[in-house]
Amino acid sequence: MTFYIPIIGLGVAVFTLIFLVLRTRVHVLLAMLIAAIIAGITGGFTISNVVEVITKGFGSTLGSIGIVIGLGIMMGRILEVSGATEQIAYSLIKWLGKKREEWALAVTGYIVSIPIFVNSAFVILYPLAKALAKKGKRSVLTMGVALAGGLVVTHHIVPPTPGPLGVAGIFGVSVGTMMLAGAILAVPCVIGITFYAKWLETKYSDYQIIDTQEDSVNLQQTHRNYMEAKSNKPLPSLFFSLLPIVVPIVLILINVVNGLLLKIDVFIGKENHFYFQSFDFLGSPIIALAISVLLAIYTLMPKVSKQEVIEHLETGLQAVGGILLVTGAGGALGAVLNESVTGTILAQYIASLPIIPVLIPFVISTLVRLIQGSGTVAMITSASISAPILNQIPDINMLVAAQAATVGTLFFGYFNDSLFWMVNRMMGIKDAKQQMIIWSIPTTIAWGIGLCGVLLLNLVM
């Protein structure tokens, strides 16, 4: 019976975590700390040991990704208020032309949601999607779902959005490799959602926008107003709009490639060369994103006063506190499992099961996402529980496991997901069945495609 106490304790800890989040007014931070305490005590720690391990796990997790999260959100805030987001959308729509607006919006979502929160980006860009639907005689459902699909996928699986960054920190995975793998995995997921969005145009061919405050004339006016704003308002150029996004990605990826080169015989022992040292510094996520924030400030808002810039940055940082605390608490729970006997017992058991161990974080994040709705909480919880277990199983690629934890959170966005309500309400969908067809099914399509990508990545690596 003693053998099963840690396992039972972990089950009780997870149940307590979910119950507190769903049924009480206890914040998820406190819920995770309570779960960590339960898992620690049942895993063989004394009370004082549990506090010590929680503190160490919290600090080590935030030490690796806390600054990066803050810098990423600051950069996203500048892109949002400067008009860079609109410029990217406008340019892609202009390039792809008529009858391909849904692809332009999907690509826009894919790019924009890397630095900007998905909900904020959807609010900013949806009026344009709606106006484009009317102007091109296209379905607003197709435009809205394509845009939201591009946004939600990269928000869930590509750093520097906070969730994937937290997962990378807990699994001990390089942010650069996490970014590269996530960006690749996101592409087929977005394509799948966009094709589904095109199908919606056929299924609901007679759908009209349900909005008593906006009629056809108003929608046409919205588009005209947007075009006039584009010509009259000094929006930043496309080059400067993309620069703060592209530069850190390029620097981080160069650093990743250099790391691979240094393992080749020709370059072994040359890590102290000026080139490798330079990009090792510039390509570290903290430095790369710091450069990005500076570029955003001085290229996108060159004439804005110091006080106004600081106000914008601080407004962005107001959202960081909760994210950092939840991420740190997830690291604390993971540290408790890692240093207790629970992780070892579960690792031995899982290694004997006829399943791929790397899918454990995928299953956990899928279940937690379905139960409580938040993708960030689901992936942090999954990483916290599964990373200490998988660390003790030989031949597990932690990058693949980290991606599995993020991809699982795309599953069936429905009533407990804030984006579900935002997408459906802004498009005027009121019937519950239609709401799930419009949003729950496409996110599940992305989830299924993402699972195939994770399995392929595991096979390759």
PDB file of C-alpha atoms in Angstrom, residues 77-335:
ATOM      1  CA  ARG A  77       2.031  46.008 -26.982  1.00  0.00           C
ATOM      2  CA  ILE A  78       4.039  48.367 -29.206  1.00  0.00           C
ATOM      3  CA  LEU A  79       3.010  46.431 -32.330  1.00  0.00           C
ATOM      4  CA  GLU A  80      -0.604  46.707 -31.217  1.00  0.00           C
ATOM      5  CA  VAL A  81      -0.780  50.447 -30.493  1.00  0.00           C
ATOM      6  CA  SER A  82       1.476  51.590 -33.345  1.00  0.00           C
ATOM      7  CA  GLY A  83      -0.728  50.177 -36.112  1.00  0.00           C
ATOM      8  CA  ALA A  84       1.910  47.613 -37.183  1.00  0.00           C
ATOM      9  CA  THR A  85      -0.658  44.818 -36.818  1.00  0.00           C
ATOM     10  CA  GLU A  86      -3.051  46.541 -39.230  1.00  0.00           C
ATOM     11  CA  GLN A  87      -0.247  47.242 -41.680  1.00  0.00           C
ATOM     12  CA  ILE A  88       0.691  43.553 -41.808  1.00  0.00           C
ATOM     13  CA  ALA A  89      -2.951  42.558 -42.394  1.00  0.00           C
ATOM     14  CA  TYR A  90      -3.481  45.223 -45.063  1.00  0.00           C
ATOM     15  CA  SER A  91      -0.313  44.285 -46.974  1.00  0.00           C
ATOM     16  CA  LEU A  92      -1.017  40.552 -46.988  1.00  0.00           C
ATOM     17  CA  ILE A  93      -4.581  41.113 -48.175  1.00  0.00           C
ATOM     18  CA  LYS A  94      -3.358  43.409 -50.951  1.00  0.00           C
ATOM     19  CA  TRP A  95      -0.729  40.886 -52.085  1.00  0.00           C
ATOM     20  CA  LEU A  96      -2.938  37.807 -52.063  1.00  0.00           C
ATOM     21  CA  GLY A  97      -5.739  39.608 -53.862  1.00  0.00           C
ATOM     22  CA  LYS A  98      -9.443  39.039 -54.271  1.00  0.00           C
ATOM     23  CA  LYS A  99     -10.993  35.679 -53.344  1.00  0.00           C
ATOM     24  CA  ARG A 100      -7.958  34.757 -51.236  1.00  0.00           C
ATOM     25  CA  GLU A 101      -8.755  37.016 -48.306  1.00  0.00           C
ATOM     26  CA  GLU A 102      -9.159  34.064 -45.935  1.00  0.00           C
ATOM     27  CA  TRP A 103      -5.572  32.969 -46.586  1.00  0.00           C
ATOM     28  CA  ALA A 104      -4.336  36.511 -46.037  1.00  0.00           C
ATOM     29  CA  LEU A 105      -6.177  36.679 -42.708  1.00  0.00           C
ATOM     30  CA  ALA A 106      -4.909  33.230 -41.656  1.00  0.00           C
ATOM     31  CA  VAL A 107      -1.301  34.196 -42.431  1.00  0.00           C
ATOM     32  CA  THR A 108      -1.839  37.501 -40.630  1.00  0.00           C
ATOM     33  CA  GLY A 109      -3.097  35.625 -37.578  1.00  0.00           C
ATOM     34  CA  TYR A 110      -0.149  33.210 -37.746  1.00  0.00           C
ATOM     35  CA  ILE A 111       2.333  36.110 -37.674  1.00  0.00           C
ATOM     36  CA  VAL A 112       0.561  38.568 -35.384  1.00  0.00           C
ATOM     37  CA  SER A 113      -0.284  36.114 -32.582  1.00  0.00           C
ATOM     38  CA  ILE A 114       3.397  35.319 -31.971  1.00  0.00           C
ATOM     39  CA  PRO A 115       3.902  38.596 -30.056  1.00  0.00           C
ATOM     40  CA  ILE A 116       0.297  39.701 -29.357  1.00  0.00           C
ATOM     41  CA  PHE A 117      -2.328  38.040 -27.153  1.00  0.00           C
ATOM     42  CA  VAL A 118      -4.860  36.179 -29.274  1.00  0.00           C
ATOM     43  CA  ASN A 119      -7.938  37.896 -27.813  1.00  0.00           C
ATOM     44  CA  SER A 120      -6.512  41.393 -28.342  1.00  0.00           C
ATOM     45  CA  ALA A 121      -5.411  40.593 -31.890  1.00  0.00           C
ATOM     46  CA  PHE A 122      -8.857  39.241 -32.801  1.00  0.00           C
ATOM     47  CA  VAL A 123     -10.587  42.370 -31.484  1.00  0.00           C
ATOM     48  CA  ILE A 124      -8.229  44.577 -33.515  1.00  0.00           C
ATOM     49  CA  LEU A 125      -8.491  42.661 -36.794  1.00  0.00           C
ATOM     50  CA  TYR A 126     -12.054  41.303 -36.838  1.00  0.00           C
ATOM     51  CA  PRO A 127     -13.685  44.559 -38.066  1.00  0.00           C
ATOM     52  CA  LEU A 128     -11.401  44.407 -41.097  1.00  0.00           C
ATOM     53  CA  ALA A 129     -12.301  40.737 -41.679  1.00  0.00           C
ATOM     54  CA  LYS A 130     -16.003  41.609 -41.539  1.00  0.00           C
ATOM     55  CA  ALA A 131     -15.647  44.522 -43.934  1.00  0.00           C
ATOM     56  CA  LEU A 132     -13.626  42.396 -46.373  1.00  0.00           C
ATOM     57  CA  ALA A 133     -16.353  39.740 -46.290  1.00  0.00           C
ATOM     58  CA  LYS A 134     -18.955  42.315 -47.348  1.00  0.00           C
ATOM     59  CA  LYS A 135     -16.786  43.995 -49.958  1.00  0.00           C
ATOM     60  CA  GLY A 136     -15.776  40.712 -51.606  1.00  0.00           C
ATOM     61  CA  LYS A 137     -19.217  39.097 -51.165  1.00  0.00           C
ATOM     62  CA  ARG A 138     -17.598  36.396 -49.022  1.00  0.00           C
ATOM     63  CA  SER A 139     -18.848  34.652 -45.891  1.00  0.00           C
ATOM     64  CA  VAL A 140     -17.989  36.462 -42.682  1.00  0.00           C
ATOM     65  CA  LEU A 141     -17.756  33.013 -41.063  1.00  0.00           C
ATOM     66  CA  THR A 142     -14.926  32.069 -43.421  1.00  0.00           C
ATOM     67  CA  MET A 143     -13.084  35.320 -42.800  1.00  0.00           C
ATOM     68  CA  GLY A 144     -13.543  35.221 -39.023  1.00  0.00           C
ATOM     69  CA  VAL A 145     -12.629  31.560 -38.526  1.00  0.00           C
ATOM     70  CA  ALA A 146      -9.566  31.807 -40.805  1.00  0.00           C
ATOM     71  CA  LEU A 147      -8.325  34.830 -38.849  1.00  0.00           C
ATOM     72  CA  ALA A 148      -9.048  33.285 -35.440  1.00  0.00           C
ATOM     73  CA  GLY A 149      -7.516  29.977 -36.550  1.00  0.00           C
ATOM     74  CA  GLY A 150      -4.223  31.576 -37.514  1.00  0.00           C
ATOM     75  CA  LEU A 151      -4.210  33.476 -34.229  1.00  0.00           C
ATOM     76  CA  VAL A 152      -5.059  30.584 -31.906  1.00  0.00           C
ATOM     77  CA  VAL A 153      -2.549  28.072 -33.295  1.00  0.00           C
ATOM     78  CA  THR A 154       0.603  30.161 -32.964  1.00  0.00           C
ATOM     79  CA  HIS A 155      -0.629  31.574 -29.645  1.00  0.00           C
ATOM     80  CA  HIS A 156      -0.749  28.033 -28.283  1.00  0.00           C
ATOM     81  CA  ILE A 157       2.444  26.523 -29.669  1.00  0.00           C
ATOM     82  CA  VAL A 158       4.986  29.182 -30.742  1.00  0.00           C
ATOM     83  CA  PRO A 159       7.115  31.200 -28.267  1.00  0.00           C
ATOM     84  CA  PRO A 160       7.426  33.976 -27.175  1.00  0.00           C
ATOM     85  CA  THR A 161       3.766  33.650 -26.174  1.00  0.00           C
ATOM     86  CA  PRO A 162       3.765  32.942 -22.411  1.00  0.00           C
ATOM     87  CA  GLY A 163       2.351  29.396 -22.407  1.00  0.00           C
ATOM     88  CA  PRO A 164       4.918  27.778 -24.738  1.00  0.00           C
ATOM     89  CA  LEU A 165       7.697  29.746 -23.015  1.00  0.00           C
ATOM     90  CA  GLY A 166       6.626  28.334 -19.645  1.00  0.00           C
ATOM     91  CA  VAL A 167       6.531  24.818 -21.077  1.00  0.00           C
ATOM     92  CA  ALA A 168      10.021  25.257 -22.560  1.00  0.00           C
ATOM     93  CA  GLY A 169      11.311  26.379 -19.160  1.00  0.00           C
ATOM     94  CA  ILE A 170       9.752  23.435 -17.288  1.00  0.00           C
ATOM     95  CA  PHE A 171      10.993  20.857 -19.819  1.00  0.00           C
ATOM     96  CA  GLY A 172      14.420  22.513 -19.997  1.00  0.00           C
ATOM     97  CA  VAL A 173      14.142  23.015 -23.760  1.00  0.00           C
ATOM     98  CA  SER A 174      15.910  25.781 -25.688  1.00  0.00           C
ATOM     99  CA  VAL A 175      13.518  28.598 -26.595  1.00  0.00           C
ATOM    100  CA  GLY A 176      15.051  28.727 -30.076  1.00  0.00           C
ATOM    101  CA  THR A 177      14.391  25.060 -30.875  1.00  0.00           C
ATOM    102  CA  MET A 178      10.933  25.357 -29.317  1.00  0.00           C
ATOM    103  CA  MET A 179      10.223  28.342 -31.547  1.00  0.00           C
ATOM    104  CA  LEU A 180      11.479  26.607 -34.697  1.00  0.00           C
ATOM    105  CA  ALA A 181       9.593  23.366 -34.052  1.00  0.00           C
ATOM    106  CA  GLY A 182       6.420  25.215 -33.053  1.00  0.00           C
ATOM    107  CA  ALA A 183       6.492  27.457 -36.135  1.00  0.00           C
ATOM    108  CA  ILE A 184       6.793  24.392 -38.382  1.00  0.00           C
ATOM    109  CA  LEU A 185       4.079  22.409 -36.583  1.00  0.00           C
ATOM    110  CA  ALA A 186       1.727  25.403 -36.704  1.00  0.00           C
ATOM    111  CA  VAL A 187       1.708  25.652 -40.518  1.00  0.00           C
ATOM    112  CA  PRO A 188      -0.349  22.504 -41.345  1.00  0.00           C
ATOM    113  CA  CYS A 189      -2.675  23.251 -38.399  1.00  0.00           C
ATOM    114  CA  VAL A 190      -3.464  26.717 -39.780  1.00  0.00           C
ATOM    115  CA  ILE A 191      -3.911  25.306 -43.280  1.00  0.00           C
ATOM    116  CA  GLY A 192      -6.377  22.725 -41.935  1.00  0.00           C
ATOM    117  CA  ILE A 193      -8.454  25.371 -40.161  1.00  0.00           C
ATOM    118  CA  THR A 194      -8.454  27.619 -43.251  1.00  0.00           C
ATOM    119  CA  PHE A 195      -9.779  24.849 -45.501  1.00  0.00           C
ATOM    120  CA  TYR A 196     -12.472  24.188 -42.911  1.00  0.00           C
ATOM    121  CA  ALA A 197     -13.268  27.919 -42.901  1.00  0.00           C
ATOM    122  CA  LYS A 198     -13.702  27.770 -46.692  1.00  0.00           C
ATOM    123  CA  TRP A 199     -16.103  24.837 -46.257  1.00  0.00           C
ATOM    124  CA  LEU A 200     -18.207  26.914 -43.844  1.00  0.00           C
ATOM    125  CA  GLU A 201     -18.886  29.259 -46.749  1.00  0.00           C
ATOM    126  CA  THR A 202     -20.608  26.356 -48.527  1.00  0.00           C
ATOM    127  CA  LYS A 203     -22.465  25.003 -45.489  1.00  0.00           C
ATOM    128  CA  TYR A 204     -23.831  28.388 -44.456  1.00  0.00           C
ATOM    129  CA  SER A 205     -24.114  29.980 -47.880  1.00  0.00           C
ATOM    130  CA  ASP A 206     -27.175  31.983 -46.848  1.00  0.00           C
ATOM    131  CA  TYR A 207     -25.710  33.190 -43.559  1.00  0.00           C
ATOM    132  CA  GLN A 208     -26.111  36.883 -42.845  1.00  0.00           C
ATOM    133  CA  ILE A 209     -24.286  38.850 -40.167  1.00  0.00           C
ATOM    134  CA  ILE A 210     -26.542  38.991 -37.109  1.00  0.00           C
ATOM    135  CA  ASP A 211     -25.912  42.477 -35.838  1.00  0.00           C
ATOM    136  CA  THR A 212     -28.739  44.939 -35.388  1.00  0.00           C
ATOM    137  CA  GLN A 213     -26.351  47.859 -35.182  1.00  0.00           C
ATOM    138  CA  GLU A 214     -24.536  47.260 -38.445  1.00  0.00           C
ATOM    139  CA  ASP A 215     -26.143  46.899 -41.839  1.00  0.00           C
ATOM    140  CA  SER A 216     -24.705  46.622 -45.347  1.00  0.00           C
ATOM    141  CA  VAL A 217     -24.097  50.342 -45.633  1.00  0.00           C
ATOM    142  CA  ASN A 218     -22.249  50.442 -42.333  1.00  0.00           C
ATOM    143  CA  LEU A 219     -20.019  47.530 -43.361  1.00  0.00           C
ATOM    144  CA  GLN A 220     -19.108  49.201 -46.623  1.00  0.00           C
ATOM    145  CA  GLN A 221     -18.407  52.365 -44.660  1.00  0.00           C
ATOM    146  CA  THR A 222     -16.176  50.378 -42.319  1.00  0.00           C
ATOM    147  CA  HIS A 223     -14.064  49.279 -45.255  1.00  0.00           C
ATOM    148  CA  ARG A 224     -13.934  52.787 -46.710  1.00  0.00           C
ATOM    149  CA  ASN A 225     -12.969  54.195 -43.347  1.00  0.00           C
ATOM    150  CA  TYR A 226     -10.206  51.625 -43.046  1.00  0.00           C
ATOM    151  CA  MET A 227      -8.822  52.428 -46.484  1.00  0.00           C
ATOM    152  CA  GLU A 228      -8.966  56.155 -45.756  1.00  0.00           C
ATOM    153  CA  ALA A 229      -7.250  55.595 -42.438  1.00  0.00           C
ATOM    154  CA  LYS A 230      -4.561  53.652 -44.283  1.00  0.00           C
ATOM    155  CA  SER A 231      -3.946  56.529 -46.656  1.00  0.00           C
ATOM    156  CA  ASN A 232      -4.372  59.377 -44.144  1.00  0.00           C
ATOM    157  CA  LYS A 233      -2.979  57.884 -40.939  1.00  0.00           C
ATOM    158  CA  PRO A 234       0.815  57.493 -40.949  1.00  0.00           C
ATOM    159  CA  LEU A 235       0.895  53.755 -40.239  1.00  0.00           C
ATOM    160  CA  PRO A 236       4.397  52.286 -40.080  1.00  0.00           C
ATOM    161  CA  SER A 237       5.753  50.676 -43.224  1.00  0.00           C
ATOM    162  CA  LEU A 238       5.500  46.919 -43.661  1.00  0.00           C
ATOM    163  CA  PHE A 239       9.280  46.627 -43.289  1.00  0.00           C
ATOM    164  CA  PHE A 240       9.288  48.326 -39.904  1.00  0.00           C
ATOM    165  CA  SER A 241       6.097  46.505 -38.869  1.00  0.00           C
ATOM    166  CA  LEU A 242       7.711  43.121 -39.440  1.00  0.00           C
ATOM    167  CA  LEU A 243      11.192  44.060 -38.208  1.00  0.00           C
ATOM    168  CA  PRO A 244      10.578  43.578 -34.444  1.00  0.00           C
ATOM    169  CA  ILE A 245       9.039  40.160 -35.138  1.00  0.00           C
ATOM    170  CA  VAL A 246      11.573  38.902 -37.664  1.00  0.00           C
ATOM    171  CA  VAL A 247      14.825  40.099 -36.038  1.00  0.00           C
ATOM    172  CA  PRO A 248      14.569  38.124 -32.764  1.00  0.00           C
ATOM    173  CA  ILE A 249      13.379  35.012 -34.606  1.00  0.00           C
ATOM    174  CA  VAL A 250      16.331  35.197 -37.014  1.00  0.00           C
ATOM    175  CA  LEU A 251      18.861  35.813 -34.220  1.00  0.00           C
ATOM    176  CA  ILE A 252      17.519  32.938 -32.113  1.00  0.00           C
ATOM    177  CA  LEU A 253      17.407  30.557 -35.080  1.00  0.00           C
ATOM    178  CA  ILE A 254      20.972  31.465 -36.136  1.00  0.00           C
ATOM    179  CA  ASN A 255      22.055  30.573 -32.611  1.00  0.00           C
ATOM    180  CA  VAL A 256      20.245  27.228 -32.883  1.00  0.00           C
ATOM    181  CA  VAL A 257      21.886  26.476 -36.242  1.00  0.00           C
ATOM    182  CA  ASN A 258      25.305  27.431 -34.825  1.00  0.00           C
ATOM    183  CA  GLY A 259      24.748  24.976 -31.993  1.00  0.00           C
ATOM    184  CA  LEU A 260      24.203  22.229 -34.585  1.00  0.00           C
ATOM    185  CA  LEU A 261      27.272  23.310 -36.578  1.00  0.00           C
ATOM    186  CA  LEU A 262      29.486  23.083 -33.497  1.00  0.00           C
ATOM    187  CA  LYS A 263      28.694  19.364 -33.321  1.00  0.00           C
ATOM    188  CA  ILE A 264      30.124  18.784 -36.814  1.00  0.00           C
ATOM    189  CA  ASP A 265      33.766  17.680 -36.996  1.00  0.00           C
ATOM    190  CA  VAL A 266      34.840  20.740 -38.998  1.00  0.00           C
ATOM    191  CA  PHE A 267      33.639  23.162 -36.292  1.00  0.00           C
ATOM    192  CA  ILE A 268      34.333  21.175 -33.108  1.00  0.00           C
ATOM    193  CA  GLY A 269      36.413  23.235 -30.688  1.00  0.00           C
ATOM    194  CA  LYS A 270      35.601  26.562 -32.375  1.00  0.00           C
ATOM    195  CA  GLU A 271      32.903  27.688 -29.936  1.00  0.00           C
ATOM    196  CA  ASN A 272      35.180  30.523 -28.755  1.00  0.00           C
ATOM    197  CA  HIS A 273      35.452  31.992 -32.255  1.00  0.00           C
ATOM    198  CA  PHE A 274      34.158  35.580 -32.472  1.00  0.00           C
ATOM    199  CA  TYR A 275      31.309  34.632 -34.818  1.00  0.00           C
ATOM    200  CA  PHE A 276      29.941  31.892 -32.579  1.00  0.00           C
ATOM    201  CA  GLN A 277      30.440  33.979 -29.432  1.00  0.00           C
ATOM    202  CA  SER A 278      28.655  36.954 -30.999  1.00  0.00           C
ATOM    203  CA  PHE A 279      25.562  35.015 -32.018  1.00  0.00           C
ATOM    204  CA  ASP A 280      25.583  33.036 -28.796  1.00  0.00           C
ATOM    205  CA  PHE A 281      25.067  36.418 -27.102  1.00  0.00           C
ATOM    206  CA  LEU A 282      22.763  38.061 -29.668  1.00  0.00           C
ATOM    207  CA  GLY A 283      20.743  34.873 -30.166  1.00  0.00           C
ATOM    208  CA  SER A 284      19.978  34.306 -26.501  1.00  0.00           C
ATOM    209  CA  PRO A 285      16.210  34.899 -26.094  1.00  0.00           C
ATOM    210  CA  ILE A 286      16.646  37.695 -23.543  1.00  0.00           C
ATOM    211  CA  ILE A 287      19.031  39.730 -25.729  1.00  0.00           C
ATOM    212  CA  ALA A 288      17.131  38.995 -28.967  1.00  0.00           C
ATOM    213  CA  LEU A 289      13.828  40.177 -27.500  1.00  0.00           C
ATOM    214  CA  ALA A 290      15.439  43.183 -25.819  1.00  0.00           C
ATOM    215  CA  ILE A 291      16.724  44.210 -29.262  1.00  0.00           C
ATOM    216  CA  SER A 292      13.213  43.632 -30.624  1.00  0.00           C
ATOM    217  CA  VAL A 293      11.630  45.922 -28.014  1.00  0.00           C
ATOM    218  CA  LEU A 294      14.155  48.672 -28.813  1.00  0.00           C
ATOM    219  CA  LEU A 295      13.492  48.294 -32.543  1.00  0.00           C
ATOM    220  CA  ALA A 296       9.734  48.470 -31.954  1.00  0.00           C
ATOM    221  CA  ILE A 297      10.024  51.632 -29.851  1.00  0.00           C
ATOM    222  CA  TYR A 298      12.373  53.555 -32.135  1.00  0.00           C
ATOM    223  CA  THR A 299      11.060  52.430 -35.547  1.00  0.00           C
ATOM    224  CA  LEU A 300       7.307  52.111 -34.931  1.00  0.00           C
ATOM    225  CA  MET A 301       6.837  55.067 -32.555  1.00  0.00           C
ATOM    226  CA  PRO A 302       9.669  57.466 -33.427  1.00  0.00           C
ATOM    227  CA  LYS A 303       7.732  60.654 -32.638  1.00  0.00           C
ATOM    228  CA  VAL A 304       5.837  59.484 -29.577  1.00  0.00           C
ATOM    229  CA  SER A 305       6.833  61.070 -26.279  1.00  0.00           C
ATOM    230  CA  LYS A 306       8.828  59.176 -23.685  1.00  0.00           C
ATOM    231  CA  GLN A 307       5.941  59.274 -21.205  1.00  0.00           C
ATOM    232  CA  GLU A 308       3.452  57.834 -23.684  1.00  0.00           C
ATOM    233  CA  VAL A 309       5.804  55.011 -24.687  1.00  0.00           C
ATOM    234  CA  ILE A 310       6.391  54.104 -21.044  1.00  0.00           C
ATOM    235  CA  GLU A 311       2.636  54.115 -20.413  1.00  0.00           C
ATOM    236  CA  HIS A 312       2.088  51.713 -23.316  1.00  0.00           C
ATOM    237  CA  LEU A 313       4.845  49.394 -22.084  1.00  0.00           C
ATOM    238  CA  GLU A 314       3.522  49.404 -18.542  1.00  0.00           C
ATOM    239  CA  THR A 315       0.002  48.700 -19.771  1.00  0.00           C
ATOM    240  CA  GLY A 316       1.370  45.603 -21.483  1.00  0.00           C
ATOM    241  CA  LEU A 317       3.273  44.561 -18.388  1.00  0.00           C
ATOM    242  CA  GLN A 318       0.125  44.677 -16.273  1.00  0.00           C
ATOM    243  CA  ALA A 319      -0.877  41.372 -17.842  1.00  0.00           C
ATOM    244  CA  VAL A 320       2.472  39.739 -17.034  1.00  0.00           C
ATOM    245  CA  GLY A 321       2.082  39.312 -13.277  1.00  0.00           C
ATOM    246  CA  GLY A 322      -0.569  36.614 -13.331  1.00  0.00           C
ATOM    247  CA  ILE A 323       1.127  34.730 -16.155  1.00  0.00           C
ATOM    248  CA  LEU A 324       4.490  34.719 -14.389  1.00  0.00           C
ATOM    249  CA  LEU A 325       2.999  33.558 -11.094  1.00  0.00           C
ATOM    250  CA  VAL A 326       1.061  30.707 -12.709  1.00  0.00           C
ATOM    251  CA  THR A 327       4.131  29.642 -14.701  1.00  0.00           C
ATOM    252  CA  GLY A 328       6.303  29.743 -11.575  1.00  0.00           C
ATOM    253  CA  ALA A 329       3.718  27.742  -9.623  1.00  0.00           C
ATOM    254  CA  GLY A 330       3.742  25.151 -12.393  1.00  0.00           C
ATOM    255  CA  GLY A 331       7.514  24.940 -12.052  1.00  0.00           C
ATOM    256  CA  ALA A 332       7.096  24.493  -8.297  1.00  0.00           C
ATOM    257  CA  LEU A 333       4.688  21.571  -8.789  1.00  0.00           C
ATOM    258  CA  GLY A 334       7.102  20.025 -11.285  1.00  0.00           C
ATOM    259  CA  ALA A 335      10.023  20.379  -8.862  1.00  0.00           C
TER     260      ALA A 335
END
